[in-house]
Coordinates of C-alpha atoms (C1' of nucleotides) in Angstrom, one line a residue:
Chain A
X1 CA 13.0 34.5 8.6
X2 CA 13.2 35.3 12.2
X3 CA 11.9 32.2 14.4
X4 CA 10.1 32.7 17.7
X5 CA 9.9 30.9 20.7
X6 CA 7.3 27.5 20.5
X7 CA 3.9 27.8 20.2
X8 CA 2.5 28.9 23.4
X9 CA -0.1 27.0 23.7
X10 CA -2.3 24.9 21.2
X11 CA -5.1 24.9 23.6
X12 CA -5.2 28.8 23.0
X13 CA -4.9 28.6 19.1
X14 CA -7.6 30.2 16.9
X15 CA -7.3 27.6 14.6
X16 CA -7.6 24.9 17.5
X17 CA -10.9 23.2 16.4
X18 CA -10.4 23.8 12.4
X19 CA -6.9 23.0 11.6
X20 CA -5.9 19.0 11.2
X21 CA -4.7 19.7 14.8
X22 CA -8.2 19.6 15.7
X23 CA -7.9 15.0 15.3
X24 CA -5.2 15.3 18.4
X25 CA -5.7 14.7 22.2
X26 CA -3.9 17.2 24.6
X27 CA -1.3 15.2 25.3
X28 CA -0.6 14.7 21.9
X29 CA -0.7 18.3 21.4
X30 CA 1.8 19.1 24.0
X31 CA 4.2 17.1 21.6
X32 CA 3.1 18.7 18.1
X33 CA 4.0 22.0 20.3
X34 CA 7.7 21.3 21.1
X35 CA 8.3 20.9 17.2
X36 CA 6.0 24.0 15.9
X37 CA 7.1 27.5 15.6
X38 CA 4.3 30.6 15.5
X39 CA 6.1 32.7 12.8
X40 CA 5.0 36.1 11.3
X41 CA 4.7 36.5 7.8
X42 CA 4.4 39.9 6.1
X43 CA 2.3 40.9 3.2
X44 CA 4.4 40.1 0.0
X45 CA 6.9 38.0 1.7
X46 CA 7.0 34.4 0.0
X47 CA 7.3 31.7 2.5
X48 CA 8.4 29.3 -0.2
X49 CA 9.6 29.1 -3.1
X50 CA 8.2 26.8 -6.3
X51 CA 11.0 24.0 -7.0
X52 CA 12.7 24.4 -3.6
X53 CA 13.7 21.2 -2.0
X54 CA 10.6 21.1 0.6
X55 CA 12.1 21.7 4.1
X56 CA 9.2 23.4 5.6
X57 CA 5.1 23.0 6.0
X58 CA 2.7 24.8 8.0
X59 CA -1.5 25.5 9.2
X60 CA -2.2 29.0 8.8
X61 CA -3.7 30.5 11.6
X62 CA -4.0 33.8 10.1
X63 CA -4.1 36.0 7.2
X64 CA -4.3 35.1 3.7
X65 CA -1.7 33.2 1.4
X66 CA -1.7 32.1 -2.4
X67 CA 0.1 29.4 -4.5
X68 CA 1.6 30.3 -7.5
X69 CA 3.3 28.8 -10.3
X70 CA 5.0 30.0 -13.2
X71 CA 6.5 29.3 -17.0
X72 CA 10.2 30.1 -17.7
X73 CA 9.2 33.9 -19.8
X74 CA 7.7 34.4 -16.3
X75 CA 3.6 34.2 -17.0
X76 CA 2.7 33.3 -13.4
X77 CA -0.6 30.4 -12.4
X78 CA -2.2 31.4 -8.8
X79 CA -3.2 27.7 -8.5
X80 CA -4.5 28.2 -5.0
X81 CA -6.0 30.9 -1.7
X82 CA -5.5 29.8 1.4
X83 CA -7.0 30.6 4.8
X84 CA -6.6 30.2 8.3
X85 CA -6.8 26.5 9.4
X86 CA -5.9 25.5 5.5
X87 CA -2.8 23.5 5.4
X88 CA 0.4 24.4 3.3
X89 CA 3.6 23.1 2.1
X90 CA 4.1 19.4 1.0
X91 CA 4.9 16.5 3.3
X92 CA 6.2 12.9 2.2
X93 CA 7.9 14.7 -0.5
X94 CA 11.2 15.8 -2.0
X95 CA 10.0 19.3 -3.8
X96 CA 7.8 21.9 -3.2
X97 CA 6.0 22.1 -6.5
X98 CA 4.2 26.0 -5.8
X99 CA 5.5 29.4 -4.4
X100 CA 3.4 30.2 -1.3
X101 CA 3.5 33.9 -0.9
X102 CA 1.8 36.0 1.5
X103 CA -1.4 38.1 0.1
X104 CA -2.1 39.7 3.6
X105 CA -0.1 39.9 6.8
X106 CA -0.5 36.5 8.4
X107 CA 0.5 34.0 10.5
X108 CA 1.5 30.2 10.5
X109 CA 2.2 27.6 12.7
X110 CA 5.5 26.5 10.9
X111 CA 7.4 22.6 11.1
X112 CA 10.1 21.4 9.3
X113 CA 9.0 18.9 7.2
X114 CA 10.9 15.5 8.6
X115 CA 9.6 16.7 12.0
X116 CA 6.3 16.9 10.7
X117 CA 6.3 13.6 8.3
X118 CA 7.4 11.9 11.2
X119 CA 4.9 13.0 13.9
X120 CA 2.3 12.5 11.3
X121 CA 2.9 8.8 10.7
X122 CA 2.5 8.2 14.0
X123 CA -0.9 9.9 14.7
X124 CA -3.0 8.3 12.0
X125 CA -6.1 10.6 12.9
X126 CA -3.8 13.4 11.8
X127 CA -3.3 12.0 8.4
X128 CA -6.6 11.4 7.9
X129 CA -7.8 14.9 8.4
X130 CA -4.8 15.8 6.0
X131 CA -6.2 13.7 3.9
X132 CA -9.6 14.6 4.2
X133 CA -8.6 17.9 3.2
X134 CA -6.4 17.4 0.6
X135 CA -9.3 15.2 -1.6
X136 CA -11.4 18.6 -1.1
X137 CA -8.0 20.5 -2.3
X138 CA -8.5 18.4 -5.5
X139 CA -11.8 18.9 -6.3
X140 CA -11.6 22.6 -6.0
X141 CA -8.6 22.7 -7.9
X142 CA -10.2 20.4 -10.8
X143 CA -13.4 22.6 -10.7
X144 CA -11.0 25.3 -11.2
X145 CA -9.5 24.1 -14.1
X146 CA -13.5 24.0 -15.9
X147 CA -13.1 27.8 -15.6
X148 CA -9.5 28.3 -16.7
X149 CA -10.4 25.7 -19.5
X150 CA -13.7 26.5 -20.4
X151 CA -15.3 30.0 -19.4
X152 CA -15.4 33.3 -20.7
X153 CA -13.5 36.6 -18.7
X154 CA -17.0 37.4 -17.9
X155 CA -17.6 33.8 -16.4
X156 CA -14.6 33.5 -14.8
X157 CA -14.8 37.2 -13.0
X158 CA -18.6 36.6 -11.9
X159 CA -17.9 33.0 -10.9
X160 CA -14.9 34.9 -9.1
X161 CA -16.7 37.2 -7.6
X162 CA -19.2 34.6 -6.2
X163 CA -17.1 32.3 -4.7
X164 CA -14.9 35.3 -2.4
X165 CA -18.4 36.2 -1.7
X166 CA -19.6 32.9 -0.4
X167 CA -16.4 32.9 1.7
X168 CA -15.9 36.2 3.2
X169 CA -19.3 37.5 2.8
X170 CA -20.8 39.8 5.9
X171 CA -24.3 39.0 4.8
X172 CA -26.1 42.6 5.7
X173 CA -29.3 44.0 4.3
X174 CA -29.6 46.6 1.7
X175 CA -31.9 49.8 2.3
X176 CA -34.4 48.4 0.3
X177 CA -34.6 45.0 1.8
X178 CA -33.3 43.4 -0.6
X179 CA -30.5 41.2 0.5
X180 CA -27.0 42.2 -0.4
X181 CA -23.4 41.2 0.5
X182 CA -20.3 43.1 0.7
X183 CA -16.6 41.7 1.5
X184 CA -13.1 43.0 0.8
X185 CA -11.0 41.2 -1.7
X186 CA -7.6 40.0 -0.6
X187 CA -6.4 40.3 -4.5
X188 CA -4.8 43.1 -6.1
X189 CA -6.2 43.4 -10.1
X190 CA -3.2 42.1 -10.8
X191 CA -3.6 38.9 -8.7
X192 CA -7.2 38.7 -10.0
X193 CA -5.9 38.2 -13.2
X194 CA -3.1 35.7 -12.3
X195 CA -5.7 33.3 -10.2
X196 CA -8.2 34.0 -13.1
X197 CA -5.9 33.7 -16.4
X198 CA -6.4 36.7 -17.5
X199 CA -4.8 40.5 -18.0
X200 CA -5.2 43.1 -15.4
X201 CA -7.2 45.1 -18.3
X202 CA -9.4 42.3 -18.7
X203 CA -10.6 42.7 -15.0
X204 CA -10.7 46.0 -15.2
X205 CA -12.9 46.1 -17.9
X206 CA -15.3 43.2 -16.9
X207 CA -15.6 44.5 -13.3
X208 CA -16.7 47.6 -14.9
X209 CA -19.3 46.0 -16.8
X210 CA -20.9 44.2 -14.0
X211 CA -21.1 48.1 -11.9
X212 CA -22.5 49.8 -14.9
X213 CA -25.0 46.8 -15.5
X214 CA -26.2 47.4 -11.9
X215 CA -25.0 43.6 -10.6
X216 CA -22.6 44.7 -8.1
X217 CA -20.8 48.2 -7.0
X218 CA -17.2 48.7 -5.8
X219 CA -17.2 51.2 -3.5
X220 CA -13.5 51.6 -3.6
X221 CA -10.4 49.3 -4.7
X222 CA -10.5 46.4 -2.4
X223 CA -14.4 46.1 -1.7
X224 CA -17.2 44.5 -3.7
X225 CA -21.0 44.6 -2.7
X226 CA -23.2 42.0 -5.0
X227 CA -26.0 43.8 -5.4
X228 CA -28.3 41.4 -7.4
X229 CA -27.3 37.6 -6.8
X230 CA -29.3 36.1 -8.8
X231 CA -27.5 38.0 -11.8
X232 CA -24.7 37.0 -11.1
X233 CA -25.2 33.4 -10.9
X234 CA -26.3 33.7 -14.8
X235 CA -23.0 35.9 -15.4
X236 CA -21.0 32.9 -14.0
X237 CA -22.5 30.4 -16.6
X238 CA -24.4 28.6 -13.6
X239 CA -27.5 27.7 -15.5
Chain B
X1 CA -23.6 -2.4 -14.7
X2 CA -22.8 -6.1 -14.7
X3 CA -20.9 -7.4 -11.2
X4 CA -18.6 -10.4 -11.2
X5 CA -17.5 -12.5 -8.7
X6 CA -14.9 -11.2 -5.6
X7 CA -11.6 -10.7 -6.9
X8 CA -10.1 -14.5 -7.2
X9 CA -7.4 -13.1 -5.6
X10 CA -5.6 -9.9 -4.6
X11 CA -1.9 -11.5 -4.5
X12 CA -2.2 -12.1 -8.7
X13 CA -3.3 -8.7 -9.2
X14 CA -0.9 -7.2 -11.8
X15 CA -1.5 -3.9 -9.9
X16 CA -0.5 -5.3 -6.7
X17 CA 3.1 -3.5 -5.8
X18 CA 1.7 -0.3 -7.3
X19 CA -1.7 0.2 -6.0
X20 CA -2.8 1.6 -2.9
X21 CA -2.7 -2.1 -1.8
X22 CA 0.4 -2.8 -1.8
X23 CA 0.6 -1.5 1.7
X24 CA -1.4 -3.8 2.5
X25 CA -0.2 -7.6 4.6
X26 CA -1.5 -11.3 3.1
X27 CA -3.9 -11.6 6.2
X28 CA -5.4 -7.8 5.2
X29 CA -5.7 -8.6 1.3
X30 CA -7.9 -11.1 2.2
X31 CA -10.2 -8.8 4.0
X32 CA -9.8 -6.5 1.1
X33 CA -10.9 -8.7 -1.0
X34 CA -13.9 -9.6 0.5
X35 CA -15.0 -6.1 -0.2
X36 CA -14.0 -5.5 -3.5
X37 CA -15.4 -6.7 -6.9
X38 CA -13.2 -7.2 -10.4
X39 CA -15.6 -5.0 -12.9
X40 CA -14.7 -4.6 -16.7
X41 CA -15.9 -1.2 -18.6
X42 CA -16.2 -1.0 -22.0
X43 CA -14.9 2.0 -23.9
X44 CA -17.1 5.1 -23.3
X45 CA -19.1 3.9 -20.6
X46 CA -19.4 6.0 -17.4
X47 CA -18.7 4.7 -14.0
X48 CA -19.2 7.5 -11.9
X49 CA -21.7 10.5 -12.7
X50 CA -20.7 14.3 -11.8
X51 CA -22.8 15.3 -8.8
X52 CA -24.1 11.7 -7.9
X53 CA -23.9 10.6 -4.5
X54 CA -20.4 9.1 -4.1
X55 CA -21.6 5.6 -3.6
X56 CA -18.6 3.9 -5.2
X57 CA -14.7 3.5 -5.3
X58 CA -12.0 1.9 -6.9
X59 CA -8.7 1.0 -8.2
X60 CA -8.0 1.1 -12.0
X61 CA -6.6 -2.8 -13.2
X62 CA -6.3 -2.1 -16.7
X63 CA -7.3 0.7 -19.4
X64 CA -7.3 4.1 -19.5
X65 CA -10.2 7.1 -18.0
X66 CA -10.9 10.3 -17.9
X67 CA -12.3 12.4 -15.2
X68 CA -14.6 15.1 -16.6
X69 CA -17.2 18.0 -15.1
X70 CA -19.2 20.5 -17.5
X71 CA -20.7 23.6 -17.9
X72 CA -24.3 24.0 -17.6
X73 CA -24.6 24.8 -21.1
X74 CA -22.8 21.5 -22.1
X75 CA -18.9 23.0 -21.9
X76 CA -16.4 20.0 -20.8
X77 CA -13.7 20.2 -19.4
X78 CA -11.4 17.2 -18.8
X79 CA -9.9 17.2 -15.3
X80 CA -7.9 14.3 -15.1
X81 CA -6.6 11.2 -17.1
X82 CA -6.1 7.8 -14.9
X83 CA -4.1 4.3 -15.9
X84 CA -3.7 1.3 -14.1
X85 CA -2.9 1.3 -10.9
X86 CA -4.4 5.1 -10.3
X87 CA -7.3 5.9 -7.5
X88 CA -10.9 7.0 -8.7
X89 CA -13.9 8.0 -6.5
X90 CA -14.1 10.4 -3.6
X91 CA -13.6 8.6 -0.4
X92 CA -14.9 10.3 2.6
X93 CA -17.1 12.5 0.9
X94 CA -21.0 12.8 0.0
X95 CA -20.7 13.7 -3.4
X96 CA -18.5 12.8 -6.6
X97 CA -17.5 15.8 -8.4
X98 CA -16.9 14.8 -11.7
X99 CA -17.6 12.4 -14.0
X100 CA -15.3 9.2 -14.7
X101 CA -15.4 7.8 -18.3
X102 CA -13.8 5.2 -19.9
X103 CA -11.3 6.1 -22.8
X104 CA -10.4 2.0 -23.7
X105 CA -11.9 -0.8 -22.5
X106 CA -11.1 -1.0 -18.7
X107 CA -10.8 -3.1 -15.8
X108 CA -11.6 -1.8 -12.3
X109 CA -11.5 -3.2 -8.6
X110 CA -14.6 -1.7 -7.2
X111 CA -15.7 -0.8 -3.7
X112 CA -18.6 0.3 -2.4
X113 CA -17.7 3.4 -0.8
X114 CA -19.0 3.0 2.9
X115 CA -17.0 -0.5 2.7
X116 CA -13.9 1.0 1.6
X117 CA -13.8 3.9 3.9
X118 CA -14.4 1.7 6.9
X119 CA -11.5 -0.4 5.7
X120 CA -9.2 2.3 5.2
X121 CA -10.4 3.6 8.3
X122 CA -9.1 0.9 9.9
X123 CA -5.9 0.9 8.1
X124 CA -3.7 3.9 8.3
X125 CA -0.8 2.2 6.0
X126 CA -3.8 2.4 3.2
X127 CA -4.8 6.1 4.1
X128 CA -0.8 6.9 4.2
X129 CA -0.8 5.7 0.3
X130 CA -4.1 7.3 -0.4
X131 CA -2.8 10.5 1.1
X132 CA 0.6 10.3 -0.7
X133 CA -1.7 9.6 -4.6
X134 CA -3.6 12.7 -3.4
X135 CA -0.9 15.2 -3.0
X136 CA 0.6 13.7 -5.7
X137 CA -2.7 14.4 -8.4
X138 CA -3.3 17.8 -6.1
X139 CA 0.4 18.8 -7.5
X140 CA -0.3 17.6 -11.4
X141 CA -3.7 19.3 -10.8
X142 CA -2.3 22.3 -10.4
X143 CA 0.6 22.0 -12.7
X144 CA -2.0 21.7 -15.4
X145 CA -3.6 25.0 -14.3
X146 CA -0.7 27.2 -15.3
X147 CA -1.2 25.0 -18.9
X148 CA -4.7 25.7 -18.8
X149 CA -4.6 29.5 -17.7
X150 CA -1.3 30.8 -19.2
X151 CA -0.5 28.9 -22.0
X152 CA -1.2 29.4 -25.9
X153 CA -2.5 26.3 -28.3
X154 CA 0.9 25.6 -29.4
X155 CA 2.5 25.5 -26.2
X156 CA -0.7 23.7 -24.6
X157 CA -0.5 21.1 -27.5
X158 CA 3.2 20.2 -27.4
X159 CA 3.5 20.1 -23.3
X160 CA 0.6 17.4 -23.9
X161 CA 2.4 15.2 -26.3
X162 CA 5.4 15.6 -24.1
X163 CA 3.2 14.6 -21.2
X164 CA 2.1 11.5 -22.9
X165 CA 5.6 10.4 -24.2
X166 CA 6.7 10.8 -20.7
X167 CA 4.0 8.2 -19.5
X168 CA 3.6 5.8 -22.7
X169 CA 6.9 6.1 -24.7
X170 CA 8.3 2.8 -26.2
X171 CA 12.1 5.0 -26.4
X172 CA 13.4 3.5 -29.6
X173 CA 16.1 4.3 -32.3
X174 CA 15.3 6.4 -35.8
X175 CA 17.2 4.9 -38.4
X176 CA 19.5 7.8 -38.6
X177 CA 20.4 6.7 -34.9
X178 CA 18.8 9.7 -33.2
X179 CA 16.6 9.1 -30.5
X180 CA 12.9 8.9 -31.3
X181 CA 9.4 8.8 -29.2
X182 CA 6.7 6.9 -30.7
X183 CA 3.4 6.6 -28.7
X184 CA -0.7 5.7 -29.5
X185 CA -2.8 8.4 -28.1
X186 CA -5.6 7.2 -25.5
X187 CA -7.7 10.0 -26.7
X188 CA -9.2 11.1 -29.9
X189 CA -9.0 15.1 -31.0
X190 CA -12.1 16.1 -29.3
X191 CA -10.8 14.5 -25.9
X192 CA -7.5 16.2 -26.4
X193 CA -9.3 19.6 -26.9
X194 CA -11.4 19.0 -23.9
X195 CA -8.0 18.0 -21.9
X196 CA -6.3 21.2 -23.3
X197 CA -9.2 23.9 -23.0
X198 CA -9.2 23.8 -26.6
X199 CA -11.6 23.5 -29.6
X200 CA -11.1 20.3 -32.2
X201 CA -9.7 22.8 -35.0
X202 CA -7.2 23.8 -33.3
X203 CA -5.5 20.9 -31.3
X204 CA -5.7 19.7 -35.2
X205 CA -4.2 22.8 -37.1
X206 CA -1.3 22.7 -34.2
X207 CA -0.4 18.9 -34.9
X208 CA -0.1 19.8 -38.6
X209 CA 1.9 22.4 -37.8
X210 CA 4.5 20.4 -35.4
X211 CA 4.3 17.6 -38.2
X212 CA 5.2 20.5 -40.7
X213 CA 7.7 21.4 -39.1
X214 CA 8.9 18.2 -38.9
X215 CA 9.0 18.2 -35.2
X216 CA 6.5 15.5 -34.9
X217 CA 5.1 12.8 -37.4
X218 CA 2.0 11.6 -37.1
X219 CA 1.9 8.4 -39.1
X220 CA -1.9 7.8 -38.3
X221 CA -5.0 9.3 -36.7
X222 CA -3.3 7.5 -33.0
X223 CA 0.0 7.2 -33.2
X224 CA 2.9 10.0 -32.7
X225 CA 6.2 9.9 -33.0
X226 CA 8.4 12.9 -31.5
X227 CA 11.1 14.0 -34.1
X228 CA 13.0 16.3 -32.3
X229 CA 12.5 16.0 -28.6
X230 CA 14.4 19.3 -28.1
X231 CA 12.0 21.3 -30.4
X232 CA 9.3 20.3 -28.7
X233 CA 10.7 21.4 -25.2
X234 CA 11.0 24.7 -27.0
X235 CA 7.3 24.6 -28.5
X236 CA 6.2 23.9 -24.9
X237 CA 7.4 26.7 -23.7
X238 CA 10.1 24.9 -21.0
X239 CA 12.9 27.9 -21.6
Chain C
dC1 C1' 4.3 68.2 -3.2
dG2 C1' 6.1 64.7 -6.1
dA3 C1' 6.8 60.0 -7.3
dA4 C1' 5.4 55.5 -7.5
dA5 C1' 2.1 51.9 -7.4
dG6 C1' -2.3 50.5 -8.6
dG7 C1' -6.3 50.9 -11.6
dT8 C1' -9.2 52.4 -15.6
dT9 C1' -10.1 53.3 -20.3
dG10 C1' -9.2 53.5 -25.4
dA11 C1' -7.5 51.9 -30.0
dG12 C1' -5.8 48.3 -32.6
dT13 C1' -4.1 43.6 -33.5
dG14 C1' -4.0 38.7 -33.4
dC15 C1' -5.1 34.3 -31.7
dT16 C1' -8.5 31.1 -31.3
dG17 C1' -13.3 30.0 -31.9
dT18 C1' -17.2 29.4 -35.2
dC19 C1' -19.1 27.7 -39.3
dA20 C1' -18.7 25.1 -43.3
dA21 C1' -16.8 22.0 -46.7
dC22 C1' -14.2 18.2 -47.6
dG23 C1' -11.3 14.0 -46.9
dT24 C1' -10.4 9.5 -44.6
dC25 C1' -11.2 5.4 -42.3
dC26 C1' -14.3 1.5 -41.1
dG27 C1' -18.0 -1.3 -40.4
dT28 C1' -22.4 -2.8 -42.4
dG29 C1' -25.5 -4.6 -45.6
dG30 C1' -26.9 -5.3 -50.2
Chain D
dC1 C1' -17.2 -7.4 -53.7
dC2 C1' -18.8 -2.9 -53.7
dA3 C1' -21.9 0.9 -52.1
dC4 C1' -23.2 3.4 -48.4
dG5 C1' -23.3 5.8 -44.1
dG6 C1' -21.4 7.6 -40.0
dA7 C1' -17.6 8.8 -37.0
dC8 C1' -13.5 11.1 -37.0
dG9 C1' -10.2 14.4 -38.7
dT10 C1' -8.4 18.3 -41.7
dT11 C1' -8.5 22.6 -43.9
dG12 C1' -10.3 27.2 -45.1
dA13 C1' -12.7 31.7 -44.5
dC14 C1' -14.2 34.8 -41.3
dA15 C1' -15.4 36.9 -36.9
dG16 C1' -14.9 38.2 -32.2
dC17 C1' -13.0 38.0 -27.7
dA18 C1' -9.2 38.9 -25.2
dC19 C1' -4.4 40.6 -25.4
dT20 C1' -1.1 44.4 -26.3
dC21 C1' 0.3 49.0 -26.1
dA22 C1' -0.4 53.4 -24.4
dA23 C1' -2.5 57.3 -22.0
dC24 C1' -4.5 58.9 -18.1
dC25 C1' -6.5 58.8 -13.5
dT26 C1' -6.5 57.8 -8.4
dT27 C1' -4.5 56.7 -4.2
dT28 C1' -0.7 56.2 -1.2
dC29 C1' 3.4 57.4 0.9
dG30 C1' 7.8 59.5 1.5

DNA sequence: CGAAAGGTTGAGTGCTGTCAACGTCCGTGG
DNA sequence: CCACGGACGTTGACAGCACTCAACCTTTCG
């Protein structure tokens, strides 16, 4: 992993106002900047590794990262997206208990760990937007586990679908007024079906169904447009 | 919900070293207490409603819950299970998202929420432990997702009882001198299927199965007793 | 242009859900 | 004390959804 020089400047940092940085004074930022690195991650390159001993956290400031777990035959869990400003790795403890891989080129602010556990027990507005974040962490990942427990491949696709949707979506207008949205999907099939529990046929097969029902279109691999919302919502087993 | 009396006294809590609290000085208990009330919950009621304001917190004393959410259609899923000394509510936030339920008759130190987030505002040792509980539950969380997405009924069934041995087990001695887990379930079958992403049939046909096999025995409708603790590493599908 | 990676479609199987009957345990009330 | 009813759990038959295996198509890149 090739380190750069610090962090040029917080004040200048995309993430400034979103990250848990956002809690810290100027000053204090000057600090948090002499023990952060800006490091480039490429697409496919796993930044950590699932049982390491955890030496290393990070905010994203760009690009797109998942978490991933995985049994001993090698059936892998995405058990989490992340986006810029999100926070990754785990501080105040021993082991990192997820892979974090990259799904896109990206960037992160990166700290070692005791650096970080230590400059966060002194700034007790930092730990509170860590924690703040982490209880919404937890309640994503437990409404998660309703659709890995619980919902059909249909469900889980449409609910899926509608969650990228509501967090990348470019709302536009169709021709016909009615409203639409479109977004690009940072998952491969494949990763559809790890975050999803599913195959990569399985996807496949229900993403056809929703084009040929007229719900949404996929104008090429990576892109989705949602064509009739309130369809989908039924497809996703919301009421 | 009937309210008691404050707490007679934080220091005699039997949760005291191990809760939240226990960051917490003599003077500052006090305060604590002041705040918080000593409620008992009688097996099956509900403390805290999916999608309810998040109007209360508190710290488990005594007893066994179960944090649950469901499908529009009446689907549940249960997201968490919490013993004494555990965290429930959702500090800091607007809403609670998901429901908590008691599985044996409970006792719970109970906040209001405003109260408790003011307090813990106030006191970054108690938002250090809070944060430390959250990343802790965010990483079981998320273990359980690769159980819930990637794992068949067997495997499911046996990582489970291996789960609960880990937590309850009195470790005693077989007569034939090898070692031996015996355990009483805190949840009946149709909990354990809700826990598991299961139906009732088949958390059922798979105990009769392990006990067939004479990995398990189940000498009545609570209790289990692990056989052959290596088996059942095997059967949980831990290589 | 060819190969590799990613994605779609089809055929068939099997695991798990559904529906139903039956068994067991326990508290209640005659 | 026993009869009854309800909650809980087990077992069986069957069906269907999602997985497996395989072929084929499309896109990308050397």
């Amino acid at each position: 992993m090739s380190y750069q020089k610090p962090v040029s400047g917080c004040q200048q940092c995309v993430v400034r106002n979103r990250a848990i940085c956002s809690s810290l004074s100027p000053s204090e930022l000057d600090v948090l900047n002499k023990i952060g690195r800006r490091v480039p991650v490429h697409r496919g390159q796993t930044l950590m590794w699932e049982g390491d001993d955890s030496s290393l956290v990070a905010n994203v400031i760009d690009g797109v990262l998942k978490l991933s777990t995985s049994t001993a035959d090698g059936r892998e869990q995405i058990v989490g997206v992340v986006y810029p400003s999100d926070f990754i790795g785990r501080p105040f403890g021993s082991t990192t208990q997820h892979s974090v891989t990259a799904l896109s080129d990206a960037q992160v602010c990166l700290f070692t760990r005791s650096a970080f556990d230590e400059f966060a027990r002194a700034h007790p507005e930092l730990e509170h937007k860590l924690l703040q974040r982490t209880l919404t962490e937890l309640d994503r990942a437990r409404h998660w586990m309703l659709l890995l427990g619980r919902k059909s491949a249909g469900e889980r696709v449409a609910t899926f679908l509608l969650e990228m949707a509501h967090r990348l979506a470019d709302a536009t207008c169709a021709a016909n007024g009615q409203p639409a949205e479109r977004f690009e999907l940072p998952l491969s099939r494949q990763q559809m079906a790890d975050l999803l529990g599913l195959t990569i046929e399985t996807v496949s097969r229900q993403l056809t169904r929703l084009r040929q029902a007229g719900i949404i279109d996929l104008p090429d691999r990576r892109a989705v447009v949602i064509l009739d919302h309130e369809a989908m919502e039924a497809e996703a087993g919301n009421g």
